[in-house]
Coordinates of C-alpha atoms in Angstrom, one line a residue:
M307 CA 100.6 91.0 99.7
L308 CA 99.1 94.4 99.6
Y309 CA 96.6 95.7 102.0
I310 CA 98.7 97.8 104.4
G311 CA 101.1 100.5 103.4
G312 CA 104.4 98.5 103.5
R313 CA 105.9 96.2 100.9
L314 CA 105.3 92.5 100.8
F315 CA 108.5 90.5 101.4
S316 CA 109.8 86.9 101.7
R317 CA 111.6 85.6 104.7
L318 CA 112.7 82.2 105.8
S319 CA 110.4 80.7 108.4
S320 CA 113.1 81.2 111.0
V321 CA 111.6 84.7 111.3
L322 CA 108.9 83.1 113.4
A323 CA 111.4 82.0 115.9
S324 CA 113.0 85.5 116.1
L325 CA 109.5 87.0 116.6
S326 CA 108.9 84.6 119.5
V327 CA 112.2 85.5 121.0
A328 CA 111.4 89.1 120.7
G329 CA 108.1 88.5 122.5
V330 CA 105.8 89.4 119.6
P331 CA 102.6 87.3 120.0
L332 CA 101.4 85.4 117.0
L333 CA 97.8 84.2 116.5
V334 CA 97.8 81.2 114.1
K335 CA 94.9 80.1 111.9
Q336 CA 95.2 76.9 110.0
C337 CA 94.3 77.3 106.3
D338 CA 95.8 74.2 104.6
P339 CA 99.0 72.1 104.8
I340 CA 100.9 74.6 102.8
V341 CA 99.5 78.0 103.7
R342 CA 98.9 79.4 107.2
L343 CA 97.6 82.9 108.0
F344 CA 99.5 84.7 110.7
T345 CA 98.2 87.9 112.4
K346 CA 100.9 89.7 114.3
V347 CA 99.6 92.0 117.0
I348 CA 101.3 95.4 116.6
S349 CA 102.5 97.4 119.6
P350 CA 101.1 100.9 119.9
V351 CA 104.4 102.4 119.0
H352 CA 104.7 100.4 115.9
K353 CA 101.1 101.2 115.0
M354 CA 101.5 104.9 115.3
G355 CA 105.0 105.1 113.9
K356 CA 104.6 102.8 110.9
I357 CA 101.0 102.1 110.0
S358 CA 99.3 105.4 110.5
Q359 CA 101.5 107.3 108.1
H360 CA 100.4 105.2 105.2
M361 CA 96.9 104.2 106.2
L362 CA 93.7 106.3 106.1
S363 CA 92.0 104.0 108.7
D364 CA 93.1 102.8 112.1
V365 CA 94.7 99.4 111.8
D366 CA 96.1 97.4 114.6
T367 CA 96.9 94.0 113.0
L368 CA 99.2 92.9 110.3
P369 CA 98.2 90.0 108.1
S370 CA 100.9 87.6 106.8
V371 CA 101.0 84.3 105.0
Q372 CA 103.4 81.3 105.6
L373 CA 104.2 79.7 102.3
G374 CA 106.4 76.7 102.8
D375 CA 109.7 78.1 104.0
F376 CA 108.7 81.7 103.4
L377 CA 106.8 84.1 105.5
L378 CA 105.0 86.8 103.5
Q379 CA 103.8 89.8 105.5
F380 CA 103.0 93.5 105.2
E381 CA 106.1 95.6 105.8
L382 CA 105.6 99.1 107.1
E383 CA 109.2 100.3 106.8
E384 CA 110.2 102.9 104.4
P385 CA 111.9 101.7 101.1
R386 CA 115.3 100.0 101.2
E387 CA 118.3 102.1 100.2
S388 CA 118.5 100.4 96.8
V389 CA 114.9 101.4 96.1
L390 CA 115.5 104.9 97.4
E391 CA 118.3 105.1 94.8
I392 CA 115.8 104.3 92.1
A393 CA 113.5 107.0 93.5
R394 CA 116.4 109.5 93.4
R395 CA 117.4 108.6 89.9
E396 CA 114.0 108.1 88.2
L397 CA 111.6 110.3 90.3
R398 CA 113.8 113.2 91.5
E399 CA 113.0 112.1 95.0
T400 CA 115.4 114.0 97.3
P401 CA 114.8 115.8 100.6
E402 CA 115.3 119.1 98.7
T403 CA 112.6 118.2 96.2
V404 CA 110.1 116.3 98.4
K405 CA 109.4 118.9 101.1
P406 CA 108.6 121.9 98.8
A407 CA 106.6 119.6 96.5
V408 CA 104.5 118.3 99.4
E409 CA 103.9 121.8 100.7
E410 CA 102.9 123.1 97.2
L411 CA 100.6 120.2 96.5
R412 CA 98.9 120.7 99.9
R413 CA 98.5 124.4 99.0
L414 CA 96.9 123.6 95.7
L415 CA 94.5 121.1 97.3
E416 CA 93.6 123.5 100.1
A417 CA 92.5 126.0 97.5
D418 CA 90.3 123.5 95.7
K419 CA 87.0 123.7 97.6
D420 CA 85.4 120.9 95.5
L421 CA 87.7 118.2 96.7
V422 CA 87.8 116.5 100.1
V423 CA 91.2 114.8 100.7
P424 CA 93.4 113.9 103.6
L425 CA 95.6 117.0 103.4
E426 CA 97.4 116.3 106.7
R427 CA 98.8 113.0 105.4
D428 CA 102.2 113.6 103.8
A429 CA 102.4 109.9 102.8
W430 CA 99.1 110.2 100.9
L431 CA 100.4 113.3 99.1
I432 CA 103.6 111.5 98.2
R433 CA 101.6 108.7 96.8
F434 CA 100.5 111.0 94.0
L435 CA 103.7 112.9 93.7
R436 CA 105.9 109.9 93.0
P437 CA 104.3 108.9 89.6
C438 CA 104.5 112.6 88.7
K439 CA 108.2 112.9 89.6
F440 CA 107.4 115.3 92.4
Y441 CA 106.0 118.0 90.1
P442 CA 103.1 119.3 92.3
E443 CA 101.0 120.7 89.5
S444 CA 101.1 117.4 87.7
A445 CA 100.2 115.5 90.9
Y446 CA 97.3 117.9 91.5
D447 CA 96.0 117.2 88.0
L448 CA 96.4 113.5 88.6
I449 CA 94.4 113.7 91.8
K450 CA 91.6 115.5 90.0
R451 CA 91.5 112.9 87.2
Y452 CA 91.6 110.1 89.7
Y453 CA 88.5 111.4 91.5
A454 CA 86.8 112.5 88.4
F455 CA 87.1 108.9 87.0
K456 CA 85.5 107.6 90.2
V457 CA 82.6 110.1 89.7
K458 CA 82.1 109.2 86.1
H459 CA 82.1 105.4 86.9
H460 CA 80.4 105.7 90.2
K461 CA 78.4 102.5 89.8
H462 CA 81.7 100.6 89.9
Y463 CA 83.2 102.5 92.7
E464 CA 80.2 103.1 95.1
G465 CA 81.1 101.2 98.3
L466 CA 83.8 99.2 96.6
A467 CA 85.4 96.8 99.1
P468 CA 86.7 93.2 99.1
S469 CA 83.7 92.0 101.1
K470 CA 81.4 93.1 98.3
E471 CA 83.5 91.6 95.5
Q472 CA 84.3 88.2 96.7
N473 CA 83.2 86.3 93.6
V474 CA 86.0 87.4 91.3
F475 CA 88.6 86.1 93.8
K476 CA 86.7 82.9 94.4
Q477 CA 86.7 82.4 90.6
N478 CA 90.5 82.5 90.8
V479 CA 91.0 84.5 87.6
L480 CA 93.2 87.2 89.0
R481 CA 96.0 87.1 91.6
V482 CA 99.3 88.7 92.5
L483 CA 102.5 86.8 92.6
P484 CA 103.7 86.5 96.2
N485 CA 107.0 88.2 95.3
R486 CA 108.3 91.2 93.4
D487 CA 110.3 90.7 90.2
Q488 CA 114.0 91.4 89.7
L489 CA 113.2 95.2 89.4
G490 CA 111.1 95.3 92.6
R491 CA 107.8 95.5 90.7
R492 CA 104.5 93.9 91.7
V493 CA 103.2 91.2 89.2
L494 CA 99.5 91.0 88.7
V495 CA 98.2 88.0 86.7
L496 CA 94.9 87.8 84.9
E497 CA 93.8 84.5 83.5
L498 CA 90.9 85.4 81.1
G499 CA 91.0 82.2 79.0
K500 CA 90.2 78.7 80.0
K501 CA 89.9 79.5 83.8
W502 CA 87.4 82.3 83.2
D503 CA 83.7 81.4 83.2
H504 CA 82.1 84.5 82.0
H505 CA 78.7 83.2 83.0
K506 CA 79.8 83.2 86.7
C507 CA 82.1 86.2 86.6
S508 CA 81.6 89.3 84.5
L509 CA 84.3 91.6 83.1
D510 CA 83.0 94.4 85.4
E511 CA 83.8 92.1 88.4
V512 CA 87.2 91.5 87.0
F513 CA 87.7 95.3 86.6
K514 CA 86.7 95.9 90.2
G515 CA 89.0 93.1 91.4
C516 CA 91.9 94.8 89.6
V517 CA 90.9 98.2 91.2
L518 CA 91.0 96.6 94.6
F519 CA 94.4 95.0 94.0
L520 CA 96.0 98.2 92.5
E521 CA 94.5 100.5 95.1
A522 CA 96.0 98.4 97.8
A523 CA 99.4 98.3 95.9
M524 CA 99.3 102.1 95.9
L525 CA 99.7 102.0 99.6
E526 CA 103.1 100.3 99.4
P527 CA 106.1 102.8 99.2
E528 CA 108.2 100.4 97.2
T529 CA 105.5 99.8 94.7
Q530 CA 104.9 103.5 94.4
I531 CA 108.6 103.7 93.3
C532 CA 109.2 100.5 91.4
G533 CA 105.7 100.1 89.9
A534 CA 103.9 97.0 88.7
V535 CA 103.5 94.8 85.6
V536 CA 100.5 92.8 84.4
I537 CA 100.5 89.4 82.8
F538 CA 97.4 88.6 80.7
D539 CA 97.3 84.8 80.3
M540 CA 94.8 84.3 77.5
E541 CA 95.2 80.5 77.0
G542 CA 92.0 78.9 75.9
L543 CA 90.2 82.1 75.0
S544 CA 86.9 81.3 73.3
M545 CA 84.8 83.3 70.8
Q546 CA 82.0 83.6 73.4
Q547 CA 84.5 85.2 75.8
V548 CA 85.7 87.6 73.0
W549 CA 82.1 88.9 72.7
Q550 CA 82.2 90.0 76.4
F551 CA 84.6 92.8 75.5
T552 CA 82.8 96.0 74.3
P553 CA 84.0 99.3 73.1
Q554 CA 82.6 100.9 76.2
F555 CA 84.6 98.5 78.4
A556 CA 87.7 99.1 76.4
K557 CA 87.4 102.9 76.8
R558 CA 86.9 102.6 80.5
I559 CA 90.0 100.5 81.0
V560 CA 92.2 102.7 78.8
D561 CA 91.0 105.9 80.5
W562 CA 91.8 104.3 83.8
L563 CA 95.2 103.2 82.9
Q564 CA 96.3 106.2 80.9
E565 CA 94.8 109.0 82.9
S566 CA 93.5 108.1 86.3
I567 CA 95.6 105.5 88.2
P568 CA 98.4 106.9 90.4
L569 CA 100.7 103.9 89.9
R570 CA 103.6 103.3 87.6
I571 CA 102.4 100.4 85.3
K572 CA 105.6 99.4 83.6
G573 CA 104.4 96.6 81.3
F574 CA 101.5 94.6 80.0
Y575 CA 102.6 91.1 78.8
I576 CA 100.1 89.1 76.8
I577 CA 100.9 85.4 76.8
N578 CA 99.3 82.2 75.4
Q579 CA 96.9 84.3 73.3
P580 CA 95.1 82.6 70.4
F581 CA 94.6 84.4 67.0
I582 CA 91.1 85.6 68.0
F583 CA 92.7 87.8 70.7
N584 CA 93.4 90.2 67.9
M585 CA 89.7 91.0 67.8
I586 CA 89.9 92.2 71.4
F587 CA 93.0 94.3 70.9
Q588 CA 91.4 96.1 67.9
L589 CA 88.9 97.6 70.4
F590 CA 91.8 99.0 72.5
K591 CA 94.3 99.9 69.9
P592 CA 92.8 103.2 68.6
L593 CA 92.5 104.5 72.2
L594 CA 96.1 103.9 73.2
K595 CA 98.7 106.6 73.5
E596 CA 102.3 105.8 72.5
K597 CA 103.5 105.5 76.0
L598 CA 101.0 102.8 76.9
R599 CA 101.1 101.1 73.5
S600 CA 104.9 100.8 73.8
R601 CA 104.5 98.8 77.1
I602 CA 102.2 96.2 75.6
V603 CA 104.1 93.1 74.5
F604 CA 102.6 90.1 72.7
M605 CA 104.5 87.0 73.7
G606 CA 102.3 84.0 72.8
S607 CA 104.0 80.8 74.1
D608 CA 107.5 82.2 73.7
R609 CA 108.8 81.9 77.3
E610 CA 112.2 83.3 76.4
Q611 CA 110.6 86.5 75.4
L612 CA 108.8 86.6 78.8
Y613 CA 112.1 86.1 80.5
K614 CA 113.5 89.2 78.9
Y615 CA 111.1 91.2 81.0
I616 CA 110.6 89.0 84.1
S617 CA 113.5 86.8 85.2
P618 CA 112.4 83.1 85.5
K619 CA 113.8 83.2 89.1
F620 CA 110.8 85.3 89.9
L621 CA 108.1 83.3 88.0
P622 CA 106.2 80.2 89.1
D623 CA 106.7 76.9 87.4
C624 CA 103.5 77.2 85.4
Y625 CA 105.4 79.9 83.4
G626 CA 108.6 77.9 83.3
G627 CA 110.0 79.8 86.3
T628 CA 112.0 78.5 89.2
L629 CA 110.3 80.4 92.0
S630 CA 110.1 78.2 95.1
I631 CA 107.4 80.1 96.9
P632 CA 104.0 78.4 96.3
N633 CA 101.4 80.5 94.5
V634 CA 98.7 82.2 96.5
S635 CA 95.3 81.6 95.0
G636 CA 92.5 84.1 94.6
P637 CA 90.6 82.8 97.6
Q638 CA 93.7 83.0 99.7
W639 CA 94.3 86.6 98.6
L640 CA 90.6 87.3 99.4
E641 CA 91.2 86.1 103.0
L642 CA 93.9 88.8 103.4
L643 CA 92.1 91.5 101.5
L644 CA 88.9 91.1 103.6
I645 CA 90.9 92.7 106.4
C646 CA 91.1 95.8 104.1
D647 CA 87.4 96.7 104.3
K648 CA 87.9 99.4 106.8
E649 CA 90.7 100.9 104.8
F650 CA 88.6 100.9 101.6
A651 CA 85.8 102.6 103.5
A652 CA 88.3 105.3 104.3
I653 CA 89.5 105.5 100.7
N654 CA 85.9 105.8 99.5
S655 CA 85.2 108.7 101.9
Y656 CA 87.3 111.1 99.9
G657 CA 86.8 112.7 96.6
Y658 CA 84.6 115.3 94.9
R659 CA 81.9 116.8 97.1
K660 CA 78.4 115.7 96.0
K661 CA 76.4 118.5 94.5

């Protein structure tokens, strides 16, 4: 799915044959009868031309997953023309706008002696300009809020890496669908009802797992443009689980989503929620601004309402969809994300100078 800067895509397994013909070596590791992990060795030209512009660390391998007839891997190409059209229409992304915006944002950051950021990386600057529609002053403010949030909640961000947060993935309560939806958006699924054992996995661990996923999603050019949506599956939510949600936790999540994350979160879809979920929402509701509140939709068990936002063609059968790609479990995503540790160390090396 996410780790390296390109978009995740689905291809028929015939791609493997074409790679072999092209002389690209593949190392195969058996995972189970359905899923195999492929690591494609990247040529130096590919590495410098495609990976380095989006990555803060030196990466020389591309993880990918074979799911039945589909190959999922990290693409490093720039967005497709159809996605670039979305960027032009919604984000003002044109050559005439991008270049001066990048230069002005770099100038603003150079003048800020409190921040340490990768100024030389145009792709990193564009990562923050896109959600701000290429207004450099707005992007600069977003960068300051992004790093200020990390400082404020340093105990959750200190050394944050997949290798240190394996439990939440092994508990299999959050995952990303192995495909984009009909609008090119990433789909994150959190199952915080019957699948969530709060004695084994805390809400703080769930939060850090979400941060890891969305930080990785931010590397993808197409995700920067098209954004992401989140499905909260609350089936089987118990009163004991409700008590795990505190006002402090609610404020942290809302501040993160509304003020600090440089990603276009286009919708929050609450499904299978019991009546007691209202108790949780009452913690969040007073903190929500209209923009975020308007993107939260309560759907219960009404699948037709869900299909208005995500086509069933892009949903797994557990949600009444017809998607033929097998789901990727939390432990399987962890196997991919563990390759991200070096990149997260690089991400963690930037921010406000310690005083």
